């Protein structure tokens, strides 16, 4: 059953004060002043609405309720709260469940003409608006809260300037099951409309920390027990070999008479351990000074004739390799626990 929505006159003046106020949020300074940002498109808006609903349902009598692991990373706090929702008539007809969920949480959608929506997104780099636009509070997550949750896998973006690339890595980190993403102070604004759009809603799925100097982030993550791995084409360690080593260790653990094999390269990191991957700028990668901060520098092997991998692809490969090794280690620990219980 759908929620009855009040019939409001469609916004049709692209030069109205409301439309101009929304359009200004495409700019960083306006976002900072207003404390709000834009989420465009059905996938992003759907996740923004779901986050808002989770935030509201996570409170009982005004007391925040801690979310389950894997649930909303911002539940119990204000960041990401949905403030306004706009839809064209066509989008309202195509995505009634999104509008119903928003209305049920106290944010009914305003119907706008295609011309008005285009004006709202004029500075957002959107070539073909998809009919839905949300205005949300800025998402602000501190590194302290991420570390307090004892993360096992974190992606760190150092001087990543392209919003599409940053959003793609956030999406890849979400898909790989990472616990957080950290953008250094020299990286793109995570609330940039193109970055938000590129996350495809993943911005609302895991904590994203922004504005932390790389040296500070590395120091804090090391103190929390994470190995810091820098991804670089000239790295000392080959990712394929590290993955093979991790698999060999799993096989040996299942055979009591065998000893744990040595890594193929002396001093090689173990992918199954808690790790933070550092990814550099799209054009020049990681400077030597940044690589020196890491515990190890790892290269993604290129077996074909391609010169290199782009940032999003390299990050996806590294994060998935580590996530897979960590899952194997978790299964191995569970087997040891079960054997001890039944002994």
Coordinates of C-alpha atoms in Angstrom, one line a residue:
X1 CA 0.0 0.0 0.0
X2 CA 1.4 3.4 -0.9
X3 CA 1.5 6.5 1.3
X4 CA -0.9 9.2 0.2
X5 CA 1.0 12.2 -1.0
X6 CA -0.3 15.7 -0.8
X7 CA -1.1 17.2 -4.2
X8 CA 1.3 20.1 -4.6
X9 CA 1.6 22.5 -7.6
X10 CA 4.6 21.5 -9.7
X11 CA 7.5 23.9 -9.5
X12 CA 7.8 25.4 -12.9
X13 CA 9.9 28.5 -12.6
X14 CA 13.6 27.7 -13.2
X15 CA 14.6 31.2 -12.0
X16 CA 12.8 31.0 -8.6
X17 CA 14.7 31.5 -5.3
X18 CA 14.2 27.8 -4.3
X19 CA 15.6 26.5 -7.6
X20 CA 18.6 28.9 -7.4
X21 CA 19.3 27.8 -3.8
X22 CA 19.4 24.2 -4.8
X23 CA 21.5 24.9 -7.9
X24 CA 24.1 26.7 -5.8
X25 CA 24.8 23.4 -3.9
X26 CA 26.8 22.2 -7.0
X27 CA 29.6 24.5 -5.7
X28 CA 31.8 23.5 -2.8
X29 CA 31.7 26.8 -0.9
X30 CA 27.9 26.9 -1.1
X31 CA 27.7 23.3 0.2
X32 CA 29.9 24.2 3.2
X33 CA 27.9 27.3 4.0
X34 CA 24.6 25.4 3.8
X35 CA 25.8 22.1 5.3
X36 CA 24.0 20.3 2.5
X37 CA 24.7 18.5 -0.8
X38 CA 23.0 17.0 -3.8
X39 CA 22.2 13.4 -4.6
X40 CA 20.9 12.9 -8.2
X41 CA 19.4 9.8 -9.9
X42 CA 17.2 6.9 -8.7
X43 CA 20.0 4.7 -7.2
X44 CA 21.6 7.5 -5.2
X45 CA 18.3 8.9 -4.1
X46 CA 17.0 5.5 -3.1
X47 CA 20.0 5.0 -0.8
X48 CA 19.7 8.5 0.6
X49 CA 16.1 7.8 1.5
X50 CA 16.9 4.4 3.0
X51 CA 19.6 6.0 5.1
X52 CA 17.2 8.7 6.3
X53 CA 14.6 6.1 7.2
X54 CA 17.2 4.0 9.0
X55 CA 18.3 7.0 10.9
X56 CA 14.8 7.8 12.0
X57 CA 13.9 4.2 13.0
X58 CA 17.2 3.9 14.8
X59 CA 16.0 6.3 17.5
X60 CA 13.6 5.4 20.2
X61 CA 12.5 8.2 22.5
X62 CA 15.3 10.4 21.2
X63 CA 18.0 7.9 22.2
X64 CA 20.3 6.7 19.4
X65 CA 20.3 3.0 18.8
X66 CA 23.6 1.5 17.6
X67 CA 23.3 -0.1 14.2
X68 CA 24.2 -3.7 13.5
X69 CA 27.5 -4.3 11.7
X70 CA 26.9 -3.9 8.0
X71 CA 23.9 -1.6 8.6
X72 CA 23.7 2.1 8.2
X73 CA 27.1 3.7 9.1
X74 CA 25.5 6.9 10.1
X75 CA 22.5 5.7 12.0
X76 CA 22.4 7.3 15.4
X77 CA 23.7 10.6 14.0
X78 CA 22.6 13.5 11.9
X79 CA 24.9 13.2 8.8
X80 CA 23.1 12.3 5.6
X81 CA 19.7 13.3 6.8
X82 CA 17.3 13.9 3.9
X83 CA 16.0 17.5 3.7
X84 CA 14.3 17.9 0.3
X85 CA 13.3 15.6 -2.5
X86 CA 12.3 16.7 -6.0
X87 CA 10.9 14.5 -8.8
X88 CA 9.6 15.1 -12.3
X89 CA 6.2 13.7 -13.1
X90 CA 7.7 10.8 -15.1
X91 CA 10.1 9.9 -12.3
X92 CA 7.3 10.0 -9.7
X93 CA 5.4 7.5 -11.8
X94 CA 8.4 5.3 -12.3
X95 CA 9.7 5.2 -8.7
X96 CA 6.7 5.5 -6.5
X97 CA 8.3 3.3 -3.8
X98 CA 11.1 5.9 -3.3
X99 CA 8.6 8.8 -3.0
X100 CA 6.4 6.8 -0.6
X101 CA 9.4 5.9 1.6
X102 CA 10.5 9.5 1.8
X103 CA 6.9 10.7 2.5
X104 CA 6.6 8.1 5.2
X105 CA 9.7 9.5 6.9
X106 CA 8.4 13.1 6.8
X107 CA 9.9 14.3 3.5
X108 CA 7.3 14.5 0.8
X109 CA 8.6 15.0 -2.7
X110 CA 8.0 18.2 -4.6
X111 CA 7.1 17.7 -8.3
X112 CA 9.2 19.8 -10.7
X113 CA 9.2 20.2 -14.4
X114 CA 12.1 18.9 -16.5
X115 CA 13.2 22.4 -17.1
X116 CA 13.4 23.1 -13.3
X117 CA 15.3 20.0 -12.6
X118 CA 17.8 20.8 -15.3
X119 CA 18.3 24.3 -13.8
X120 CA 18.8 22.7 -10.4
X121 CA 21.6 20.5 -11.8
X122 CA 23.1 23.1 -14.2
X123 CA 26.4 23.2 -12.4
X124 CA 26.5 19.5 -11.4
X125 CA 27.9 18.1 -14.6
X126 CA 24.8 16.1 -15.3
X127 CA 24.1 15.8 -19.0
X128 CA 20.9 13.8 -18.8
X129 CA 19.0 14.3 -15.5
X130 CA 17.3 11.1 -14.3
X131 CA 14.3 12.8 -12.7
X132 CA 15.1 12.5 -9.0
X133 CA 17.1 14.9 -6.9
X134 CA 17.6 14.9 -3.1
X135 CA 19.1 17.5 -0.8
X136 CA 20.9 16.0 2.2
X137 CA 22.9 17.1 5.1
X138 CA 26.7 16.8 4.6
X139 CA 28.1 13.4 5.7
X140 CA 30.8 14.1 8.3
X141 CA 32.6 11.0 9.7
X142 CA 35.7 11.3 11.9
X143 CA 38.7 9.0 11.7
X144 CA 38.3 8.3 15.5
X145 CA 34.9 6.7 15.0
X146 CA 36.3 4.5 12.2
X147 CA 39.2 3.3 14.3
X148 CA 37.0 2.7 17.3
X149 CA 35.1 0.2 15.2
X150 CA 38.3 -1.8 14.7
X151 CA 38.4 -1.9 10.9
X152 CA 40.0 -4.7 9.0
X153 CA 40.1 -3.2 5.5
X154 CA 40.3 0.5 4.7
X155 CA 40.9 2.4 1.4
X156 CA 42.9 5.7 1.6
X157 CA 42.8 8.1 -1.3
X158 CA 45.8 10.4 -1.5
X159 CA 45.6 13.5 -3.7
X160 CA 42.9 11.9 -5.8
X161 CA 41.5 14.9 -7.6
X162 CA 39.0 13.4 -10.2
X163 CA 35.5 13.1 -8.6
X164 CA 34.5 10.2 -10.9
X165 CA 37.6 8.2 -9.8
X166 CA 37.1 8.9 -6.1
X167 CA 33.4 7.8 -6.4
X168 CA 34.4 4.7 -8.2
X169 CA 36.8 3.7 -5.5
X170 CA 34.2 4.3 -2.8
X171 CA 31.8 2.0 -4.7
X172 CA 34.5 -0.6 -5.1
X173 CA 35.4 -0.4 -1.4
X174 CA 31.7 -0.9 -0.6
X175 CA 31.4 -3.9 -2.9
X176 CA 34.6 -5.5 -1.5
X177 CA 33.2 -5.2 2.1
X178 CA 35.7 -2.6 3.2
X179 CA 35.1 -0.9 6.6
X180 CA 35.8 2.7 5.5
X181 CA 37.3 5.0 3.0
X182 CA 39.6 7.9 3.9
X183 CA 40.2 10.9 1.5
X184 CA 43.2 13.0 2.4
X185 CA 43.0 16.7 2.7
X186 CA 44.5 17.1 -0.8
X187 CA 41.8 15.0 -2.4
X188 CA 38.5 15.9 -4.1
X189 CA 35.4 16.9 -2.0
X190 CA 33.4 13.7 -1.5
X191 CA 30.2 15.8 -1.8
X192 CA 31.1 16.9 -5.3
X193 CA 28.0 16.0 -7.4
X194 CA 30.0 13.9 -9.8
X195 CA 31.7 12.0 -7.0
X196 CA 28.3 11.4 -5.3
X197 CA 26.8 10.1 -8.5
X198 CA 29.8 7.8 -9.2
X199 CA 29.4 6.1 -5.8
X200 CA 26.0 4.9 -7.0
X201 CA 24.7 5.1 -3.4
X202 CA 27.7 3.6 -1.7
X203 CA 28.4 6.9 0.0
X204 CA 25.6 5.9 2.3
X205 CA 26.8 2.4 3.0
X206 CA 30.2 2.8 4.7
X207 CA 31.9 5.5 6.6
X208 CA 33.8 8.0 4.4
X209 CA 36.3 10.2 6.2
X210 CA 37.5 13.4 4.5
X211 CA 40.2 16.0 5.0
X212 CA 42.8 14.0 6.9
X213 CA 46.5 14.6 6.1
X214 CA 48.0 11.4 4.7
X215 CA 50.8 11.2 7.3
X216 CA 48.2 11.5 10.1
X217 CA 45.9 8.9 8.6
X218 CA 48.8 6.4 8.1
X219 CA 50.0 6.9 11.7
X220 CA 46.6 6.4 13.2
X221 CA 45.8 3.3 11.1
X222 CA 49.2 1.8 12.0
X223 CA 48.5 2.5 15.7
X224 CA 45.2 0.7 15.3
X225 CA 47.1 -2.4 14.1
X226 CA 46.5 -2.2 10.3
X227 CA 49.4 -2.8 7.9
X228 CA 49.6 0.1 5.4
X229 CA 50.1 -1.1 1.8
X230 CA 50.8 1.5 -0.9
X231 CA 49.6 0.5 -4.4
X232 CA 52.2 1.5 -7.0
X233 CA 53.3 0.0 -10.3
X234 CA 57.0 -0.1 -9.2
X235 CA 56.2 -1.8 -5.9
X236 CA 58.6 -4.4 -4.4
X237 CA 55.8 -7.0 -3.9
X238 CA 53.6 -8.6 -6.5
X239 CA 49.9 -8.8 -5.6
X240 CA 49.5 -12.1 -7.4
X241 CA 52.3 -13.6 -5.3
X242 CA 50.9 -12.2 -2.1
X243 CA 47.5 -13.8 -2.9
X244 CA 49.2 -17.1 -3.7
X245 CA 51.1 -17.0 -0.4
X246 CA 47.8 -16.4 1.5
X247 CA 46.2 -19.3 -0.2
X248 CA 49.2 -21.5 0.6
X249 CA 49.0 -20.6 4.2
X250 CA 45.3 -21.6 4.2
X251 CA 46.1 -25.0 2.6
X252 CA 48.9 -25.7 5.1
X253 CA 46.7 -24.9 8.1
X254 CA 44.3 -27.6 7.0
X255 CA 47.1 -30.2 7.1
X256 CA 48.3 -30.7 10.7
X257 CA 51.6 -32.3 9.7
X258 CA 52.6 -29.5 7.4
X259 CA 54.5 -26.4 8.4
X260 CA 53.3 -22.9 7.5
X261 CA 55.1 -22.0 4.2
X262 CA 57.3 -19.0 4.0
X263 CA 56.3 -16.1 1.8
X264 CA 57.6 -16.2 -1.8
X265 CA 59.4 -12.9 -1.0
X266 CA 61.2 -12.1 2.3
X267 CA 59.3 -9.5 4.3
X268 CA 56.2 -9.8 2.2
X269 CA 53.0 -8.6 3.9
X270 CA 50.2 -11.1 4.6
X271 CA 47.0 -10.1 2.8
X272 CA 44.8 -11.9 5.4
X273 CA 45.8 -9.4 8.1
X274 CA 44.1 -6.1 8.7
X275 CA 45.2 -3.6 6.1
X276 CA 44.8 -0.1 4.8
X277 CA 45.5 0.4 1.0
X278 CA 46.8 3.8 -0.1
X279 CA 46.0 4.8 -3.7
X280 CA 47.6 7.8 -5.3
X281 CA 46.8 10.5 -7.9
X282 CA 45.4 9.5 -11.3
X283 CA 48.3 11.1 -13.2
X284 CA 51.4 10.7 -11.1
X285 CA 50.5 8.0 -8.5
X286 CA 52.2 8.2 -5.1
X287 CA 55.3 10.3 -4.6
X288 CA 58.3 8.6 -3.0
X289 CA 57.7 10.4 0.3
X290 CA 54.2 8.9 0.4
X291 CA 55.4 5.4 -0.5
X292 CA 57.9 5.7 2.4
X293 CA 55.1 6.0 4.9
X294 CA 53.8 2.6 4.0
X295 CA 54.8 -0.8 5.5
X296 CA 55.0 -2.2 1.9
X297 CA 54.6 -1.1 -1.7
X298 CA 52.7 -3.5 -3.8
X299 CA 52.3 -3.6 -7.6
X300 CA 49.4 -5.0 -9.5
X301 CA 50.9 -7.2 -12.2
X302 CA 50.1 -6.4 -15.8
X303 CA 50.3 -9.6 -17.8
X304 CA 49.2 -8.2 -21.1
X305 CA 50.4 -5.3 -23.2
X306 CA 48.4 -2.5 -21.3
X307 CA 50.7 0.2 -20.1
X308 CA 48.9 0.4 -16.7
X309 CA 45.6 0.1 -14.9
X310 CA 43.4 3.1 -14.1
X311 CA 42.9 4.0 -10.5
X312 CA 39.4 2.5 -10.1
X313 CA 40.5 -0.9 -11.6
X314 CA 43.7 -1.1 -9.6
X315 CA 41.9 -0.2 -6.3
X316 CA 39.2 -2.8 -7.1
X317 CA 41.8 -5.6 -7.7
X318 CA 43.7 -4.7 -4.5
X319 CA 40.7 -4.5 -2.2
X320 CA 39.1 -7.7 -3.5
X321 CA 42.4 -9.6 -3.2
X322 CA 42.7 -8.5 0.5
X323 CA 39.0 -9.1 1.2
X324 CA 39.2 -12.6 -0.2
X325 CA 42.3 -13.5 1.9
X326 CA 40.7 -12.1 5.0
X327 CA 37.6 -14.2 4.5
X328 CA 39.7 -17.2 4.1
X329 CA 41.5 -16.4 7.4
X330 CA 38.1 -16.0 9.1
X331 CA 37.0 -19.4 7.9
X332 CA 40.3 -20.8 9.1
X333 CA 39.9 -19.3 12.5
X334 CA 36.3 -20.7 12.7
X335 CA 37.6 -24.1 11.9
X336 CA 40.2 -23.9 14.7
X337 CA 37.5 -22.8 17.1
X338 CA 35.2 -25.6 16.1
X339 CA 38.0 -28.2 16.4
X340 CA 38.9 -26.8 19.9
X341 CA 35.2 -27.0 21.0
X342 CA 34.8 -30.6 19.8
X343 CA 38.2 -31.9 21.1

